[in-house]
Amino acid sequence: MRASGSDTGERLPREIWILVAGSFIVAIGMGIVSPALPAFATSFDVGVTAASFIVSAFAFMRLAFAPASGRLVAWFGERPIYVWGVSIVGVSSAACAFADSYWQLLVFRALGGTGSTMFTVSVVALLVRLSPPQQRGRASGLWATSFLLGNVSGPIIGSLLVGYSLRLPFLIYGAALFLAAFVGWLLLRKSTLAAPVKDDVPAMTVREALRSRIYRAAMLSNFSTGWAVFGVRIALIPLFVVEVLHSTQAMAGVALSVFAVGNAAVIMLSGRFSDRHGRKPMALLGLAVSVVGTAALGFSGSIAVFLVASLVAGVGAGLLNPAQNAAVADLLGSKGKGGPVLAAFQMAADVGAIVGPLVTGLIADAISYQVAFGVTALTAVLALGAWLTAPETSGGPPASESVHPDTDIDPERAAK
């Protein structure tokens, strides 16, 4: 049984829009500091490797603290961890503006990674609980779009601010995050929907979730997304454009923007489609398109072909994202308390984002860029194979068979 078109026409809860607005503020702030961070690091007389480690330290701390974030959400609920997570990133970002040495900047930036993963796990957990089962794809697409728009517009603002001061973007980011934390606390504090779940539904463990083919497939596809979208796209595409296509860094920026355009063009449509027709078709289509687009990047002989391949790869990522997120939400159900499960799901992307650039960088140096992009496409092929054998999750058991009326799918059923 799938959600009908009339079902998906209902309004999303007000709390979803509050989370979307907060996520946009967080994303635009991340974009604002991105042009300033490498230059600020090198201002302390360190090399490119040390400056790059400032970026990696944030990602490593996100990965390392993710299990703890999941447990914090399970213990204290999503709402307080959401506020605390955003606040911690705000404090660490503002502190970066006052760093007097490279090591201070490294510590402050790394501490921000702990708050970042607290925010991500808690906001996704809230989305799972607050989204009506028949609108989870739409809610996921809306949330992803807010992040995408913030990431696209943030660097433009940051580039202007850097002209005045390398420290100014960090102060503005910190102030924006404090605003996001305050607005989230103010508007969600009396919400009955966002209140902690007070029932006897046991929290799903990661071990239980891993018994489900849908969760294993979603983990693989999220790992592939982290590898390709958050890792290789940032690390390899600028080098490929300059070294192989003999173009400029500005053109590399255009290629990244084209990817974002492809992503934004389909992400909301994908969410609505997955609500109406199921998660699996969209996940399979997104992965298939990603394989084609990613592999084509390495074999591009001209800028025009490369831009088309970037657009196709962006479309693939946009088709996949809402479907895989909604599938995990279906598995947990609106009453399921799955902080650790969501943390592990997030960690899959973080691991991909860390390992992907390292592996493909070595392959590009030792063999070729074509093989490096081919290996990246292979991660999507593996995820595609896992999704082929995964069950559909958007239906769920009939109401008469549901133990909890608000839980649209039985985890045991999805595991079969």
Short mmCIF file of C-alpha atoms in Angstrom, two decimals:
data_model
loop_
_atom_site.label_atom_id
_atom_site.label_comp_id
_atom_site.label_asym_id
_atom_site.label_seq_id
_atom_site.Cartn_x
_atom_site.Cartn_y
_atom_site.Cartn_z
CA MET A 1 0.00 0.00 0.00
CA ARG A 2 1.43 3.37 -1.02
CA ALA A 3 0.56 6.90 -0.08
CA SER A 4 -1.96 8.42 -2.40
CA GLY A 5 -1.60 11.73 -4.11
CA SER A 6 -4.23 13.25 -1.88
CA ASP A 7 -2.34 12.15 1.19
CA THR A 8 0.80 13.94 0.15
CA GLY A 9 -1.12 17.18 -0.41
CA GLU A 10 -1.51 17.72 3.34
CA ARG A 11 0.43 20.49 5.03
CA LEU A 12 3.63 19.65 6.80
CA PRO A 13 3.68 20.40 10.54
CA ARG A 14 4.89 23.87 11.53
CA GLU A 15 7.82 22.28 13.39
CA ILE A 16 9.22 20.91 10.12
CA TRP A 17 9.48 24.42 8.72
CA ILE A 18 11.25 25.58 11.90
CA LEU A 19 13.84 22.82 11.42
CA VAL A 20 14.21 23.71 7.74
CA ALA A 21 14.83 27.38 8.57
CA GLY A 22 17.39 26.47 11.23
CA SER A 23 19.19 24.14 8.83
CA PHE A 24 19.36 26.87 6.19
CA ILE A 25 21.03 29.21 8.71
CA VAL A 26 23.53 26.50 9.67
CA ALA A 27 24.31 25.69 6.02
CA ILE A 28 24.69 29.28 4.89
CA GLY A 29 27.07 29.86 7.81
CA MET A 30 29.16 26.85 6.80
CA GLY A 31 29.38 28.34 3.33
CA ILE A 32 30.33 31.77 4.69
CA VAL A 33 33.41 30.45 6.50
CA SER A 34 34.54 28.06 3.73
CA PRO A 35 36.40 30.72 1.66
CA ALA A 36 38.03 32.16 4.78
CA LEU A 37 39.15 28.97 6.56
CA PRO A 38 42.15 27.92 4.38
CA ALA A 39 43.43 31.49 4.05
CA PHE A 40 43.03 32.12 7.78
CA ALA A 41 44.96 28.94 8.58
CA THR A 42 47.85 29.80 6.25
CA SER A 43 48.04 33.27 7.84
CA PHE A 44 49.68 31.51 10.79
CA ASP A 45 52.65 30.58 8.53
CA VAL A 46 51.69 26.96 7.94
CA GLY A 47 51.63 25.02 4.69
CA VAL A 48 48.80 23.69 2.58
CA THR A 49 48.79 20.32 4.34
CA ALA A 50 48.35 21.91 7.76
CA ALA A 51 45.64 24.21 6.41
CA SER A 52 43.83 21.22 4.90
CA PHE A 53 43.97 19.42 8.23
CA ILE A 54 41.83 22.20 9.73
CA VAL A 55 39.06 21.07 7.39
CA SER A 56 39.65 17.37 8.05
CA ALA A 57 39.69 17.86 11.84
CA PHE A 58 36.07 19.03 11.74
CA ALA A 59 35.04 15.94 9.75
CA PHE A 60 37.01 13.58 11.99
CA MET A 61 35.38 14.98 15.12
CA ARG A 62 31.95 14.62 13.53
CA LEU A 63 32.71 10.99 12.86
CA ALA A 64 34.24 10.27 16.26
CA PHE A 65 31.45 11.94 18.22
CA ALA A 66 28.53 10.54 16.22
CA PRO A 67 27.96 7.47 18.49
CA ALA A 68 27.92 9.71 21.56
CA SER A 69 25.46 12.05 19.83
CA GLY A 70 23.13 9.14 19.17
CA ARG A 71 23.21 8.14 22.83
CA LEU A 72 22.64 11.75 23.97
CA VAL A 73 19.55 11.97 21.77
CA ALA A 74 18.29 8.66 23.20
CA TRP A 75 18.84 9.85 26.79
CA PHE A 76 17.74 13.50 26.69
CA GLY A 77 15.55 13.74 23.60
CA GLU A 78 16.07 15.50 20.29
CA ARG A 79 15.03 19.03 21.23
CA PRO A 80 17.70 19.87 23.86
CA ILE A 81 20.48 18.17 21.89
CA TYR A 82 19.45 20.17 18.81
CA VAL A 83 19.77 23.45 20.73
CA TRP A 84 23.01 22.45 22.43
CA GLY A 85 24.55 21.19 19.20
CA VAL A 86 23.89 24.41 17.30
CA SER A 87 25.11 26.44 20.31
CA ILE A 88 28.39 24.50 20.53
CA VAL A 89 29.11 25.13 16.84
CA GLY A 90 28.26 28.79 17.41
CA VAL A 91 30.70 29.09 20.34
CA SER A 92 33.49 27.28 18.52
CA SER A 93 33.00 29.36 15.36
CA ALA A 94 33.06 32.64 17.26
CA ALA A 95 36.15 31.43 19.14
CA CYS A 96 37.93 30.80 15.82
CA ALA A 97 37.74 34.55 15.13
CA PHE A 98 39.89 35.16 18.23
CA ALA A 99 42.46 32.42 17.59
CA ASP A 100 46.04 33.67 18.03
CA SER A 101 47.77 30.57 16.67
CA TYR A 102 47.28 27.69 14.28
CA TRP A 103 46.81 25.25 17.15
CA GLN A 104 44.10 27.36 18.74
CA LEU A 105 42.29 27.51 15.41
CA LEU A 106 42.61 23.73 15.04
CA VAL A 107 41.19 23.05 18.51
CA PHE A 108 38.30 25.51 18.16
CA ARG A 109 37.36 24.20 14.71
CA ALA A 110 37.58 20.57 15.81
CA LEU A 111 35.32 21.21 18.81
CA GLY A 112 32.73 22.52 16.38
CA GLY A 113 32.58 19.07 14.83
CA THR A 114 31.11 17.63 18.05
CA GLY A 115 28.28 20.16 18.02
CA SER A 116 27.74 19.62 14.30
CA THR A 117 27.05 15.91 14.70
CA MET A 118 24.79 16.59 17.70
CA PHE A 119 22.77 18.95 15.52
CA THR A 120 22.62 16.57 12.55
CA VAL A 121 21.55 13.48 14.50
CA SER A 122 18.95 15.36 16.54
CA VAL A 123 17.41 17.23 13.61
CA VAL A 124 17.12 14.06 11.52
CA ALA A 125 15.57 12.24 14.50
CA LEU A 126 13.06 15.08 14.85
CA LEU A 127 12.26 14.90 11.13
CA VAL A 128 11.60 11.18 11.50
CA ARG A 129 9.15 11.75 14.36
CA LEU A 130 7.45 14.89 13.10
CA SER A 131 6.95 13.98 9.44
CA PRO A 132 3.67 12.21 8.63
CA PRO A 133 4.55 8.78 7.18
CA GLN A 134 3.10 9.66 3.78
CA GLN A 135 5.17 12.89 3.61
CA ARG A 136 8.59 11.74 4.75
CA GLY A 137 10.09 11.99 1.28
CA ARG A 138 8.80 15.54 0.87
CA ALA A 139 10.08 16.58 4.31
CA SER A 140 13.49 15.04 3.63
CA GLY A 141 13.68 16.78 0.27
CA LEU A 142 12.71 20.11 1.79
CA TRP A 143 15.34 19.79 4.51
CA ALA A 144 18.02 18.78 1.99
CA THR A 145 17.06 21.71 -0.24
CA SER A 146 17.51 24.15 2.64
CA PHE A 147 21.02 22.83 3.18
CA LEU A 148 21.78 22.97 -0.54
CA LEU A 149 20.61 26.57 -0.91
CA GLY A 150 22.62 27.57 2.14
CA ASN A 151 25.75 25.87 0.83
CA VAL A 152 25.37 27.58 -2.56
CA SER A 153 24.69 31.10 -1.27
CA GLY A 154 27.04 31.02 1.73
CA PRO A 155 30.36 31.06 -0.18
CA ILE A 156 29.19 34.08 -2.18
CA ILE A 157 28.63 36.05 1.02
CA GLY A 158 31.85 34.67 2.52
CA SER A 159 33.90 35.78 -0.47
CA LEU A 160 32.68 39.35 0.06
CA LEU A 161 33.38 39.28 3.80
CA VAL A 162 36.93 37.95 3.34
CA GLY A 163 37.79 41.20 1.57
CA TYR A 164 37.21 43.04 4.84
CA SER A 165 38.67 40.56 7.31
CA LEU A 166 39.51 36.87 7.56
CA ARG A 167 38.04 36.82 11.07
CA LEU A 168 34.73 38.50 10.25
CA PRO A 169 33.07 35.42 8.63
CA PHE A 170 33.59 33.39 11.83
CA LEU A 171 31.96 36.09 13.96
CA ILE A 172 28.98 36.34 11.64
CA TYR A 173 28.65 32.54 11.51
CA GLY A 174 28.74 32.35 15.31
CA ALA A 175 26.08 35.05 15.63
CA ALA A 176 23.86 33.31 13.04
CA LEU A 177 24.12 30.02 14.92
CA PHE A 178 23.19 31.61 18.24
CA LEU A 179 20.15 33.06 16.47
CA ALA A 180 19.26 29.63 15.04
CA ALA A 181 19.64 27.99 18.48
CA PHE A 182 17.48 30.65 20.14
CA VAL A 183 14.76 30.48 17.49
CA GLY A 184 14.75 26.67 17.69
CA TRP A 185 14.47 26.74 21.47
CA LEU A 186 11.79 29.47 21.46
CA LEU A 187 9.53 27.95 18.82
CA LEU A 188 9.91 24.29 19.78
CA ARG A 189 9.89 24.54 23.58
CA LYS A 190 6.09 24.29 23.87
CA SER A 191 5.52 22.02 20.91
CA THR A 192 3.71 18.83 21.86
CA LEU A 193 4.88 17.19 18.62
CA ALA A 194 8.55 17.87 19.40
CA ALA A 195 8.22 16.83 23.05
CA PRO A 196 10.14 13.70 24.12
CA VAL A 197 8.35 10.41 23.43
CA LYS A 198 6.82 9.09 26.65
CA ASP A 199 5.88 5.50 25.92
CA ASP A 200 7.28 2.03 26.28
CA VAL A 201 8.46 1.61 22.69
CA PRO A 202 12.04 0.30 22.97
CA ALA A 203 14.78 2.12 21.13
CA MET A 204 15.98 0.32 18.02
CA THR A 205 19.64 -0.63 18.26
CA VAL A 206 22.17 -0.48 15.44
CA ARG A 207 22.52 -4.27 15.60
CA GLU A 208 18.77 -4.66 15.09
CA ALA A 209 18.75 -2.16 12.24
CA LEU A 210 21.62 -3.94 10.48
CA ARG A 211 19.44 -7.05 10.23
CA SER A 212 17.27 -5.07 7.81
CA ARG A 213 18.21 -5.17 4.15
CA ILE A 214 16.76 -1.70 3.68
CA TYR A 215 19.05 -0.26 6.36
CA ARG A 216 22.12 -2.00 4.95
CA ALA A 217 21.25 -0.68 1.48
CA ALA A 218 20.74 2.85 2.84
CA MET A 219 24.08 2.67 4.68
CA LEU A 220 25.86 1.67 1.47
CA SER A 221 24.19 4.38 -0.60
CA ASN A 222 24.95 7.00 2.06
CA PHE A 223 28.58 5.83 2.14
CA SER A 224 28.67 6.26 -1.65
CA THR A 225 27.12 9.72 -1.31
CA GLY A 226 29.73 10.76 1.23
CA TRP A 227 32.52 9.36 -0.95
CA ALA A 228 31.36 11.02 -4.19
CA VAL A 229 29.47 14.16 -3.16
CA PHE A 230 31.17 15.32 0.03
CA GLY A 231 34.63 13.93 -0.69
CA VAL A 232 35.70 13.34 -4.28
CA ARG A 233 33.59 16.15 -5.74
CA ILE A 234 35.38 18.72 -3.56
CA ALA A 235 38.87 17.17 -3.65
CA LEU A 236 39.22 15.81 -7.19
CA ILE A 237 37.07 17.90 -9.51
CA PRO A 238 39.06 21.17 -9.10
CA LEU A 239 42.32 19.28 -9.78
CA PHE A 240 40.87 17.45 -12.79
CA VAL A 241 39.61 20.69 -14.35
CA VAL A 242 43.00 22.37 -14.00
CA GLU A 243 45.40 19.49 -14.64
CA VAL A 244 43.55 17.42 -17.25
CA LEU A 245 41.17 19.84 -18.95
CA HIS A 246 43.68 22.72 -18.64
CA SER A 247 41.07 25.19 -17.50
CA THR A 248 40.90 27.57 -14.54
CA GLN A 249 39.91 27.30 -10.89
CA ALA A 250 36.96 29.52 -11.72
CA MET A 251 35.71 26.86 -14.15
CA ALA A 252 36.07 24.27 -11.38
CA GLY A 253 33.74 26.43 -9.31
CA VAL A 254 31.30 26.51 -12.21
CA ALA A 255 31.37 22.69 -12.37
CA LEU A 256 30.55 22.47 -8.66
CA SER A 257 27.72 24.95 -9.13
CA VAL A 258 26.34 22.95 -12.07
CA PHE A 259 26.27 19.87 -9.82
CA ALA A 260 24.30 21.86 -7.25
CA VAL A 261 21.86 23.02 -9.94
CA GLY A 262 21.20 19.43 -11.01
CA ASN A 263 20.72 18.45 -7.39
CA ALA A 264 18.32 21.29 -6.62
CA ALA A 265 16.31 20.71 -9.80
CA VAL A 266 15.10 17.25 -8.78
CA ILE A 267 15.40 16.90 -5.02
CA MET A 268 11.89 18.11 -4.14
CA LEU A 269 10.35 16.17 -7.02
CA SER A 270 12.17 13.05 -5.85
CA GLY A 271 10.80 13.43 -2.34
CA ARG A 272 7.23 13.77 -3.57
CA PHE A 273 7.62 10.87 -6.00
CA SER A 274 8.99 8.59 -3.28
CA ASP A 275 6.00 9.44 -1.09
CA ARG A 276 3.57 8.50 -3.85
CA HIS A 277 5.31 5.56 -5.52
CA GLY A 278 7.83 4.21 -3.03
CA ARG A 279 11.41 4.77 -1.87
CA LYS A 280 13.04 1.95 -3.81
CA PRO A 281 12.33 3.17 -7.38
CA MET A 282 13.81 6.60 -6.63
CA ALA A 283 16.84 5.14 -4.86
CA LEU A 284 17.56 2.78 -7.76
CA LEU A 285 17.10 5.54 -10.35
CA GLY A 286 19.27 7.96 -8.39
CA LEU A 287 22.09 5.45 -8.03
CA ALA A 288 21.92 4.46 -11.71
CA VAL A 289 22.11 8.10 -12.82
CA SER A 290 24.96 8.71 -10.34
CA VAL A 291 26.95 5.80 -11.81
CA VAL A 292 26.62 7.22 -15.33
CA GLY A 293 27.40 10.81 -14.34
CA THR A 294 30.33 9.98 -12.07
CA ALA A 295 31.99 7.60 -14.54
CA ALA A 296 31.52 10.14 -17.34
CA LEU A 297 33.42 12.78 -15.35
CA GLY A 298 36.68 10.87 -15.71
CA PHE A 299 36.30 10.41 -19.46
CA SER A 300 35.38 14.00 -20.24
CA GLY A 301 37.59 15.43 -22.96
CA SER A 302 36.22 18.94 -22.88
CA ILE A 303 34.72 21.42 -20.46
CA ALA A 304 31.31 21.14 -22.12
CA VAL A 305 31.17 17.36 -21.65
CA PHE A 306 32.48 17.71 -18.10
CA LEU A 307 29.74 20.21 -17.21
CA VAL A 308 27.07 17.90 -18.62
CA ALA A 309 28.50 15.00 -16.59
CA SER A 310 28.50 17.19 -13.46
CA LEU A 311 24.86 18.06 -14.07
CA VAL A 312 23.94 14.38 -14.48
CA ALA A 313 25.84 13.44 -11.30
CA GLY A 314 24.01 16.20 -9.42
CA VAL A 315 20.66 14.92 -10.66
CA GLY A 316 21.56 11.41 -9.47
CA ALA A 317 22.42 12.62 -5.98
CA GLY A 318 19.21 14.66 -5.84
CA LEU A 319 17.08 11.68 -6.84
CA LEU A 320 18.68 9.42 -4.23
CA ASN A 321 18.87 11.58 -1.13
CA PRO A 322 15.20 12.00 -0.09
CA ALA A 323 14.38 8.37 -0.89
CA GLN A 324 17.17 6.83 1.19
CA ASN A 325 16.51 9.17 4.13
CA ALA A 326 12.78 8.45 4.04
CA ALA A 327 13.46 4.70 3.90
CA VAL A 328 15.47 4.88 7.12
CA ALA A 329 12.68 6.95 8.68
CA ASP A 330 10.15 4.31 7.60
CA LEU A 331 12.25 1.64 9.25
CA LEU A 332 12.31 3.49 12.57
CA GLY A 333 8.68 4.61 12.43
CA SER A 334 7.35 7.79 14.00
CA LYS A 335 7.44 6.24 17.49
CA GLY A 336 10.81 4.60 17.09
CA LYS A 337 13.62 6.04 19.16
CA GLY A 338 16.60 5.55 16.90
CA GLY A 339 19.31 8.08 17.82
CA PRO A 340 22.15 5.51 17.55
CA VAL A 341 20.68 4.12 14.31
CA LEU A 342 20.59 7.59 12.76
CA ALA A 343 24.10 8.34 14.06
CA ALA A 344 25.45 5.20 12.38
CA PHE A 345 23.65 6.18 9.16
CA GLN A 346 25.32 9.60 9.30
CA MET A 347 28.69 8.01 10.05
CA ALA A 348 28.49 6.04 6.81
CA ALA A 349 28.54 9.30 4.83
CA ASP A 350 31.29 10.77 7.01
CA VAL A 351 33.50 7.70 6.50
CA GLY A 352 32.94 7.96 2.75
CA ALA A 353 33.81 11.66 2.79
CA ILE A 354 37.09 10.95 4.60
CA VAL A 355 38.17 7.76 2.80
CA GLY A 356 37.03 8.73 -0.70
CA PRO A 357 39.44 11.62 -1.34
CA LEU A 358 42.36 9.67 0.14
CA VAL A 359 41.80 6.55 -1.98
CA THR A 360 40.95 8.34 -5.20
CA GLY A 361 43.83 10.78 -4.72
CA LEU A 362 46.27 7.88 -4.50
CA ILE A 363 44.67 6.22 -7.55
CA ALA A 364 44.81 9.45 -9.57
CA ASP A 365 48.52 9.86 -8.77
CA ALA A 366 49.45 6.21 -9.35
CA ILE A 367 47.15 5.32 -12.27
CA SER A 368 44.76 7.92 -13.70
CA TYR A 369 41.82 10.19 -12.98
CA GLN A 370 39.65 7.92 -15.13
CA VAL A 371 40.23 4.99 -12.78
CA ALA A 372 39.72 7.24 -9.74
CA PHE A 373 36.29 8.36 -10.97
CA GLY A 374 35.54 4.77 -12.03
CA VAL A 375 36.18 3.53 -8.49
CA THR A 376 33.91 6.27 -7.20
CA ALA A 377 31.18 5.09 -9.56
CA LEU A 378 31.78 1.52 -8.34
CA THR A 379 30.69 2.50 -4.82
CA ALA A 380 27.31 3.49 -6.29
CA VAL A 381 27.16 0.19 -8.23
CA LEU A 382 27.61 -1.74 -4.97
CA ALA A 383 24.86 0.30 -3.32
CA LEU A 384 22.64 -0.28 -6.36
CA GLY A 385 23.06 -4.03 -5.93
CA ALA A 386 22.05 -3.79 -2.28
CA TRP A 387 18.93 -1.75 -3.11
CA LEU A 388 17.86 -4.29 -5.73
CA THR A 389 17.30 -6.89 -2.99
CA ALA A 390 15.91 -4.47 -0.40
CA PRO A 391 12.16 -4.35 0.39
CA GLU A 392 9.92 -1.36 -0.18
CA THR A 393 9.20 0.56 3.03
CA SER A 394 6.68 3.26 2.15
CA GLY A 395 3.63 1.02 2.62
CA GLY A 396 3.73 -0.74 5.98
CA PRO A 397 1.32 -3.19 7.58
CA PRO A 398 -2.42 -2.54 7.69
CA ALA A 399 -3.59 -0.51 10.67
CA SER A 400 -5.17 -3.60 12.23
CA GLU A 401 -1.77 -5.30 12.34
CA SER A 402 0.19 -2.33 13.68
CA VAL A 403 1.27 -2.48 17.27
CA HIS A 404 1.62 1.32 17.32
CA PRO A 405 -0.74 3.33 15.12
CA ASP A 406 1.90 5.99 14.53
CA THR A 407 4.48 3.50 13.34
CA ASP A 408 3.89 2.86 9.67
CA ILE A 409 6.24 -0.09 9.26
CA ASP A 410 7.24 -2.92 11.51
CA PRO A 411 11.06 -3.18 11.72
CA GLU A 412 10.84 -6.97 11.85
CA ARG A 413 8.81 -6.93 8.63
CA ALA A 414 11.34 -4.69 6.90
CA ALA A 415 14.19 -6.96 7.94
CA LYS A 416 12.79 -9.93 6.07
#
